Coordinates of C-alpha atoms and ligand atoms in Angstrom, one line a residue:
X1 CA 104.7 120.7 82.7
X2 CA 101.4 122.1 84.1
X3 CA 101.2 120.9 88.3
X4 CA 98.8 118.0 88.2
X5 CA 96.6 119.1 90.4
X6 CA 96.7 122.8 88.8
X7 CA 93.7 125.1 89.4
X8 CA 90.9 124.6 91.2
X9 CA 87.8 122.5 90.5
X10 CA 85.0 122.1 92.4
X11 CA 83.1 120.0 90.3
X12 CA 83.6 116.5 88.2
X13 CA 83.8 117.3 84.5
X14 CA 86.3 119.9 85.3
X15 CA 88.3 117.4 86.8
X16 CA 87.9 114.4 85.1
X17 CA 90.4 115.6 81.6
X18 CA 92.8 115.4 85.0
X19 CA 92.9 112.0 85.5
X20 CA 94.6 111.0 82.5
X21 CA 97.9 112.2 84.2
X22 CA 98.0 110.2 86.8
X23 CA 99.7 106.5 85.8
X24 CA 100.2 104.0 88.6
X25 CA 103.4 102.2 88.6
X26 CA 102.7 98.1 89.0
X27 CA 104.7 95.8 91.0
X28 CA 106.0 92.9 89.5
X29 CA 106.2 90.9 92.1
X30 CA 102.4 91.5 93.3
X31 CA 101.8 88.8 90.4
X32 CA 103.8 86.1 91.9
X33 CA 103.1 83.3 94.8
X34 CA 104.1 85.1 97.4
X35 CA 103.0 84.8 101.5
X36 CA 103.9 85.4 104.9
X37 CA 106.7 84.0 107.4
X38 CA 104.2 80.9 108.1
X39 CA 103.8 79.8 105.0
X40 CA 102.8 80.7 101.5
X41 CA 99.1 79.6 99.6
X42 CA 99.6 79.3 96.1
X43 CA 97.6 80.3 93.2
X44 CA 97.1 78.4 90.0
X45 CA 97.1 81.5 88.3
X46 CA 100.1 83.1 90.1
X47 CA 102.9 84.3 87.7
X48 CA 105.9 81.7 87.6
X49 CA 108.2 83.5 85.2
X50 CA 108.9 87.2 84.3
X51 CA 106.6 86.9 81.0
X52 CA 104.0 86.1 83.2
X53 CA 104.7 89.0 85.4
X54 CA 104.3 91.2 82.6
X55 CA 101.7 89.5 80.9
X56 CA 99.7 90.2 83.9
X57 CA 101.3 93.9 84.1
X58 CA 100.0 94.4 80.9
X59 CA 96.4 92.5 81.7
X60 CA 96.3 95.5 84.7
X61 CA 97.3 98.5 81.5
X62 CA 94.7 97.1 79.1
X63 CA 91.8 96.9 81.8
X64 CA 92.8 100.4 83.2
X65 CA 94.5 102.2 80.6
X66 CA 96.8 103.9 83.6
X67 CA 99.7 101.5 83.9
X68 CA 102.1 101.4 81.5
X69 CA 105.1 100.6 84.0
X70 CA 106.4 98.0 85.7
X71 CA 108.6 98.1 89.1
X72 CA 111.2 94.7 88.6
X73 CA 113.2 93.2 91.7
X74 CA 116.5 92.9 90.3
X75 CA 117.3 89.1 91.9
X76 CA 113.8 88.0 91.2
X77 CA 113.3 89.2 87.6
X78 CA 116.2 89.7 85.6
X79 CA 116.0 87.1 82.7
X80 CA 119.0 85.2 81.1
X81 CA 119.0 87.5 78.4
X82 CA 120.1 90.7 80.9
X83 CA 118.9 93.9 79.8
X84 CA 118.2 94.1 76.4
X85 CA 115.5 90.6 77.0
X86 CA 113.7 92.7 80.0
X87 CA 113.5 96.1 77.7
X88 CA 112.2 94.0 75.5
X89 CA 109.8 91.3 77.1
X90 CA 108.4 94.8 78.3
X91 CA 107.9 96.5 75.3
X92 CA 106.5 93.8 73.4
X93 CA 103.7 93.9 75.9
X94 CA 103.1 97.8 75.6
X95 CA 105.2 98.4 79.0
X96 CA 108.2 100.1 79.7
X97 CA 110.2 99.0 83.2
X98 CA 109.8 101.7 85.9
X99 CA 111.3 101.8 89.3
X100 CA 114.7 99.0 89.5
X101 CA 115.2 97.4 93.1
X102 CA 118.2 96.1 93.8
X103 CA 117.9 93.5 96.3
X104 CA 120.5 93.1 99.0
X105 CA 118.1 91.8 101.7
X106 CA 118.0 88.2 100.6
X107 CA 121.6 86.6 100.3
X108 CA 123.1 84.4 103.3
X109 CA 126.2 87.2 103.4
X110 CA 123.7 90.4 104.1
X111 CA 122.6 87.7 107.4
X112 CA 124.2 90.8 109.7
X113 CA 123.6 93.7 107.0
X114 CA 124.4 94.9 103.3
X115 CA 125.7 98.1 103.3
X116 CA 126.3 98.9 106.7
X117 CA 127.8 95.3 107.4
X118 CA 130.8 95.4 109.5
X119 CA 132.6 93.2 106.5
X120 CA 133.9 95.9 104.6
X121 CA 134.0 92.5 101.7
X122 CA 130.3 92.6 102.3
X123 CA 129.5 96.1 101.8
X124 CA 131.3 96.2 98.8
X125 CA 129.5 93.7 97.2
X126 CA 126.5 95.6 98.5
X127 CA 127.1 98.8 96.8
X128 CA 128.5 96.7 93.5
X129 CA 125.0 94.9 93.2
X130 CA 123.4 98.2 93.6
X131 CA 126.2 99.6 90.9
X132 CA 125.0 96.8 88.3
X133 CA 121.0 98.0 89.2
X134 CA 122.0 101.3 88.3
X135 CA 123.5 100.3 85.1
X136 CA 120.6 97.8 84.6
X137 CA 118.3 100.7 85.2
X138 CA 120.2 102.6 82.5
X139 CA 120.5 100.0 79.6
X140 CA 116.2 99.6 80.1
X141 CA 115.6 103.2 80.3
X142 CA 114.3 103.0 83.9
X143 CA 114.3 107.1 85.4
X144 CA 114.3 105.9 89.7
X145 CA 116.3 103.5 91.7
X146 CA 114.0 102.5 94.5
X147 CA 116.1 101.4 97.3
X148 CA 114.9 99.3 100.3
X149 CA 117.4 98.2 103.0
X150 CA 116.7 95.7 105.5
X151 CA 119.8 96.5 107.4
X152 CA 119.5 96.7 111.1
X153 CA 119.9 94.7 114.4
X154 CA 117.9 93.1 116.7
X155 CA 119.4 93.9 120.1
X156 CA 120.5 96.4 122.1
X157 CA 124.3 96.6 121.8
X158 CA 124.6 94.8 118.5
X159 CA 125.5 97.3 116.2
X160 CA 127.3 101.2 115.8
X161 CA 124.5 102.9 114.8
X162 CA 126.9 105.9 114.4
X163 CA 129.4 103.6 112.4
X164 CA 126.4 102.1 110.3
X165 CA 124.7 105.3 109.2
X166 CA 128.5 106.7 107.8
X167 CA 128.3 103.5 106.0
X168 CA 124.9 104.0 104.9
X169 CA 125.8 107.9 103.6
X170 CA 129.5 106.5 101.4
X171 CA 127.4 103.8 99.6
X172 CA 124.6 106.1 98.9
X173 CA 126.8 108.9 97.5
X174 CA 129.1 106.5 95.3
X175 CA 125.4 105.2 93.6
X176 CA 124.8 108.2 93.3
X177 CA 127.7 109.5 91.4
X178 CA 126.9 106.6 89.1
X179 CA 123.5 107.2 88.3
X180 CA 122.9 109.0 85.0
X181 CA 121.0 112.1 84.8
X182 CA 118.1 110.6 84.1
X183 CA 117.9 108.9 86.8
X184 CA 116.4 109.6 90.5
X185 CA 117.3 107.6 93.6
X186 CA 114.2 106.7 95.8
X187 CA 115.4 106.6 99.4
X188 CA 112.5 104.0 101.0
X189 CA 112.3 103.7 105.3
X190 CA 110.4 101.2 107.5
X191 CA 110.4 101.4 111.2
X192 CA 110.9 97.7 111.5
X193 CA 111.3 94.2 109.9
X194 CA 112.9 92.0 109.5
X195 CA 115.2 94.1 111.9
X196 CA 112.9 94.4 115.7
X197 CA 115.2 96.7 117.4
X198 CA 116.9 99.0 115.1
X199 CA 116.9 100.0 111.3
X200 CA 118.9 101.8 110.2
X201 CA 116.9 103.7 107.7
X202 CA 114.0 103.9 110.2
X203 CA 111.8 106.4 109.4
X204 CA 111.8 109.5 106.5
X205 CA 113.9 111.7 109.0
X206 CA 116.7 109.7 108.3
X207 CA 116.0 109.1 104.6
X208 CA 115.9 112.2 103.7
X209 CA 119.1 113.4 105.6
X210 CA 120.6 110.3 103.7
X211 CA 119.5 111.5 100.6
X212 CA 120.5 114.9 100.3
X213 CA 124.1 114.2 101.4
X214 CA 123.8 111.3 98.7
X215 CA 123.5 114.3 96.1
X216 CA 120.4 116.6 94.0
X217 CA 118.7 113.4 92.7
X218 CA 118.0 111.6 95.7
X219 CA 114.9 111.6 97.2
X220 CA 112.6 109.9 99.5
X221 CA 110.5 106.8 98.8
X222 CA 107.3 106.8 101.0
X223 CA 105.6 104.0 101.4
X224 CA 102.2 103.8 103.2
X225 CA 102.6 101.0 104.9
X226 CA 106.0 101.9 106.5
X227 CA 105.0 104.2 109.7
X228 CA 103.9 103.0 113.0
X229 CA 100.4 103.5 114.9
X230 CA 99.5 106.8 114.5
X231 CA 101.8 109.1 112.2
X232 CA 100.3 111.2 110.2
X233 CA 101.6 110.7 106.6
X234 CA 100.2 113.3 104.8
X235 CA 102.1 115.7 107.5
X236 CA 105.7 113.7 106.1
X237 CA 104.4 114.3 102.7
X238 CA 103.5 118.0 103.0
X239 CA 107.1 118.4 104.4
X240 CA 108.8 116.6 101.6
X241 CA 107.0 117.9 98.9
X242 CA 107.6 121.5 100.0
X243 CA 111.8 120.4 101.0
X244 CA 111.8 119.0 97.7
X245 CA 112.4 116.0 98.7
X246 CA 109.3 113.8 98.0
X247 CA 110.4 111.2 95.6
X248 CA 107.7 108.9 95.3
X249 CA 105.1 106.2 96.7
X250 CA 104.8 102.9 97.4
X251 CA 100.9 102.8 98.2
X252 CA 99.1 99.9 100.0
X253 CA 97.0 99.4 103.1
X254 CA 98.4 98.5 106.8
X255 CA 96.1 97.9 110.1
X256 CA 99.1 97.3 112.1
X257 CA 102.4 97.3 109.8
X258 CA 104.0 96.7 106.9
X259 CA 100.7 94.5 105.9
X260 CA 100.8 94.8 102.3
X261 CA 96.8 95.1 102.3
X262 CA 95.0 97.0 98.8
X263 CA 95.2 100.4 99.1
X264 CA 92.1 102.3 100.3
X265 CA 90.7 98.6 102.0
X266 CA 91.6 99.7 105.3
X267 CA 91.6 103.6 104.9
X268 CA 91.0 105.3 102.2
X269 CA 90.6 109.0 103.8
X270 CA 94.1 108.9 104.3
X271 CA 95.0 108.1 101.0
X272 CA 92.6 111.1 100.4
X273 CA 94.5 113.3 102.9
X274 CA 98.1 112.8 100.7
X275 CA 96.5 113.5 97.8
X276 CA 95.2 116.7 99.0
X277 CA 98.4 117.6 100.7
X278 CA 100.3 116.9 97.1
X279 CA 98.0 119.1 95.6
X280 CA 98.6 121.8 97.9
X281 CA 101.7 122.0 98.0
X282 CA 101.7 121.9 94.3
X283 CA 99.7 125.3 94.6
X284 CA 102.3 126.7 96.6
X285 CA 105.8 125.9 94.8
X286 CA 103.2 126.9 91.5
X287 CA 104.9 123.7 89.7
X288 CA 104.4 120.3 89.0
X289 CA 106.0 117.7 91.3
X290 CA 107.7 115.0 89.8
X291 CA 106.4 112.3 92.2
X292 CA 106.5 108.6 91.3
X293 CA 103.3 106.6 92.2
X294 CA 104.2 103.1 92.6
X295 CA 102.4 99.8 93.7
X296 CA 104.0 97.9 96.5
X297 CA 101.5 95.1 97.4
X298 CA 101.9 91.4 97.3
X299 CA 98.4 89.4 97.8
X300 CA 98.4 86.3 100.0
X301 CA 94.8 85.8 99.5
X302 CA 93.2 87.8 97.1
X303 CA 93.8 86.8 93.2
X304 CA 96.5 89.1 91.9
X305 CA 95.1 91.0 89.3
X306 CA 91.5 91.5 90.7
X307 CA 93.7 93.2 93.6
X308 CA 96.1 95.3 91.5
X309 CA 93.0 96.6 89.5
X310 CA 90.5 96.6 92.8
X311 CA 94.0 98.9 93.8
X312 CA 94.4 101.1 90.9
X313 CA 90.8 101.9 90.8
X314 CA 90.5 102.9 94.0
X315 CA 93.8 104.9 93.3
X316 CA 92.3 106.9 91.0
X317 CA 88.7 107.5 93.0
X318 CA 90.8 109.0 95.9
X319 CA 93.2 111.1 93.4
X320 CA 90.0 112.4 92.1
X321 CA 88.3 113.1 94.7
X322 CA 91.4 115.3 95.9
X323 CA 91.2 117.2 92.7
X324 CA 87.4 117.9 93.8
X325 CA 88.7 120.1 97.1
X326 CA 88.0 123.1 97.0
X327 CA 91.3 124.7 97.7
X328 CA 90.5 128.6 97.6
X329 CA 87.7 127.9 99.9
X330 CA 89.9 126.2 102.1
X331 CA 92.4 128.4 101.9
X332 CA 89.6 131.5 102.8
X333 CA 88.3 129.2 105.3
X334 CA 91.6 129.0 107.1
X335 CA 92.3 132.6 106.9
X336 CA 89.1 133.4 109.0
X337 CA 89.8 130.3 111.0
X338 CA 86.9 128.7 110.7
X339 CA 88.4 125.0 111.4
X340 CA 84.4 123.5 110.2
X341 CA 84.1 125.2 107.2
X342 CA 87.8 124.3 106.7
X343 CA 87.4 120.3 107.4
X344 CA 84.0 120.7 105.3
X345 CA 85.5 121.0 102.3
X346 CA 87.4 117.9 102.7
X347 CA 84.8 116.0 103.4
X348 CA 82.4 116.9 101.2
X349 CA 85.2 116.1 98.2
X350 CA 85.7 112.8 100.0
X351 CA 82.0 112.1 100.0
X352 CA 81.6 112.5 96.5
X353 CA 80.6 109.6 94.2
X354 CA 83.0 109.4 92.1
X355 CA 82.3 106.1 90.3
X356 CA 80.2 106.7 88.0
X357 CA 81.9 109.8 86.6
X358 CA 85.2 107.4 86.1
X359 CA 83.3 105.1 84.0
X360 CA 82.5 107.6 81.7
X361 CA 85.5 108.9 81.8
X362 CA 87.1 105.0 80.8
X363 CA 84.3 104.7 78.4
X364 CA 85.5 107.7 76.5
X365 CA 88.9 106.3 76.6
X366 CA 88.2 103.0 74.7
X367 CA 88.8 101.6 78.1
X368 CA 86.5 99.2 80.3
X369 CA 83.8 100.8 82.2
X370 CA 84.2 98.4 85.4
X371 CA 87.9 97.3 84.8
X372 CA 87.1 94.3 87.7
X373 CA 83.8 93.5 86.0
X374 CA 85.6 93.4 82.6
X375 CA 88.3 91.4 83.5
X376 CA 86.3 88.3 85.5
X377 CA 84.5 88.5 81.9
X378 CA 87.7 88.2 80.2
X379 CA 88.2 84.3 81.3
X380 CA 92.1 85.6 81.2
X381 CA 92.9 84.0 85.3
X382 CA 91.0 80.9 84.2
X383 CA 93.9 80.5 81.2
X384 CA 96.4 81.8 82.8
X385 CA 95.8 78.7 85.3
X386 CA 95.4 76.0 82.8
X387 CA 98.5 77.4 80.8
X388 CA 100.8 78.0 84.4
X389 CA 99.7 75.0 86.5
X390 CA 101.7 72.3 84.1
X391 CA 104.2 74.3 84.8
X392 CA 104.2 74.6 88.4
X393 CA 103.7 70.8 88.9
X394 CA 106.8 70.5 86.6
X395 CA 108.5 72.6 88.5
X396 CA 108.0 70.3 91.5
X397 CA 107.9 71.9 94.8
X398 CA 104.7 72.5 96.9
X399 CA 102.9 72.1 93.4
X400 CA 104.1 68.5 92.5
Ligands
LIG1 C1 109.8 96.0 101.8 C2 109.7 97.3 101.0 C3 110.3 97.3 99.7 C4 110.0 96.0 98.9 C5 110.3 94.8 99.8 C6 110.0 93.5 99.1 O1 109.0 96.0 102.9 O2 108.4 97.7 101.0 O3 109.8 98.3 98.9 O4 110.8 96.0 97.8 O5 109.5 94.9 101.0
LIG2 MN1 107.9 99.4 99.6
LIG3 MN1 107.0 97.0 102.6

């Protein structure tokens, strides 16, 4: 396959045949009620049940045209029916089910870990949870395992770290083994929370050294919001992508952590920045990179969709404005080290107007101009509340 970012285009109808590469991985739980340690707000629209999940995933597709997958949790999505009814639920929908997340964060036994518990009971049934995800995975066709751990401790003096990472490396090999060919394991970090002294998959240093002992199809999960003050991601990316190792991304906006915000609301130049450094190190390896972009964002405040399409366009404004660097004058820049000239030609791709290019571009497609604009039109959230809310009261809780 040709790299993604492949040649070099300074200007926007060179670029724009491009964009139709790029599809955005939704997160099915960024349609549900979903809030914050002090409470949750609910939304009459908010999706109760997996349909809905995927009805909205597929609202998101048809709007943007760019979205044909959908991430599941495994403990919060998997119907009745197992894997044939989720394969299926997806595809009559036009959707196919993308990244598979175990879950082994949530249970009352994972209280003091999952699979670096000192219960060797515990960790088993860890790593036999994550077995069944894998096979899960498998019967719907899914290609990644995303894995997220919340393992880690809270004081000084609680935990081996040494004994927990060995524990960490076994249960990541053994998935590994398991995992078809067709399969990638994403290996996610986050410097903290829930755990406020240690995790134990703390930053991509340590997911990637877990990943490559875990075997050739492991690889790590970056996800924007998981760094602290200050780290400069597209640095981490640049690395990865040229190790080999970058896996994928789960993109959203912090201010101060894991903050779940829309991608781009708080920063978009950085999402700017990883672009770029994906396409350059596509340029040098001279291949494309098999990266997954995925969704992780779950809105308190905002109505779901608006923010996964408000998210998905910006997505693609900042992926082509990338594509609008200028890479041999960059690269000719650098050589002479002129550091202005050099910075100018990121900034004058970032200051380019995108917008109006993309509707075209959509327009062409069959697809939405303004996918926001289009959708508020639609009347869909204002059905989607009269059809869920019955529901919801029914259902008792916070709704009755
Ligand atoms: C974590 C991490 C994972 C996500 C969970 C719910 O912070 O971002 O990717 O699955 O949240
Ligand atoms: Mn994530
Ligand atoms: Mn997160």
């Amino acid at each position: 396959m040709a790299p993604l970012f492949s040649g070099n285009h300074a200007d926007l109808a060179a670029i724009l045949p491009r964009l139709g590469r790029l599809t955005i991985e939704v997160p099915s739980w960024g349609f549900a009620d979903t809030g914050t340690r002090f409470g949750k707000f609910l939304q009459d629209a908010a999706a109760l049940s997996l349909e809905d999940k995927l009805d909205d995933a597929a609202q998101v597709h048809r709007l943007t045209g760019c979205c044909p997958q959908v991430a599941v949790h495994v403990l919060w999505d998997l119907p009745a029916g197992g894997a044939p009814a989720l394969a299926a639920a997806a595809a009559a929908r036009g959707l196919r089910i993308g990244s598979i997340n175990p879950n082994v964060f949530q249970d009352q036994c994972y209280k003091h870990g999952s699979v670096s518990n000192e219960d060797p009971a515990i960790r088993r049934r860890a790593v036999d949870h994550i077995l069944d995800s894998v096979r899960l995975g498998e019967a719907v066709g899914s290609r990644a395992l995303a894995l997220w751990f919340a393992d880690g401790t809270n004081y000084p003096g609680q935990g081996s770290m040494i004994r927990r990472k060995r524990w960490f490396a076994e249960a990541l090999a053994e998935v590994h083994a398991a995992m078809p060919a067709s399969m990638s394991m994403l290996v996610e970090y986050k410097p903290f929370e829930p755990a406020f002294y240690h995790t134990d998959i703390a930053d991509w240093g340590m997911a990637h050294a877990l990943a490559r002992q875990a075997g050739p199809r492991a690889k790590v999960l970056v996800d924007t919001g998981h760094h602290l003050p200050g780290q400069n991601i597209e640095h981490i990316v640049a690395f990865l992508a040229d190790e080999g190792m970058l896996g994928g991304f789960h993109f959203n906006d912090r201010h101060y952590a894991d903050d779940d915000l829309t991608t781009g609301s708080i920063d978009p130049y950085r999402v700017f920045r990883i672009f770029v450094a994906i396409a350059e190190a596509e340029r040098a390896l001279g291949r494309d990179l098999p990266v997954e972009y995925m969704i992780d964002q779950s809105h308190n405040l905002k109505p779901k969709i608006e923010a996964m399409v408000q998210t998905v366009t910006t997505v693609q404004e900042l992926f082509a404005k990338a594509l609008l660097v200028d890479l041999d004058a960059l690269d000719a820049a650098r050589r002479r080290a002129d550091i202005v000239a050099a910075e100018e030609c990121l900034k004058r791709a970032f200051a380019t107007d995108v917008r109006a290019a993309l509707a075209e571009w959509r327009a062409s497609r069959g697809l939405p101009a303004d996918p926001l604009a289009a959708h508020r039109a639609s009347g869909y959230e204002a059905r989607a509340a009269a059809e869920r809310l019955p529901r919801k009261r029914a259902s008792g809780g916070s709704y009755a």
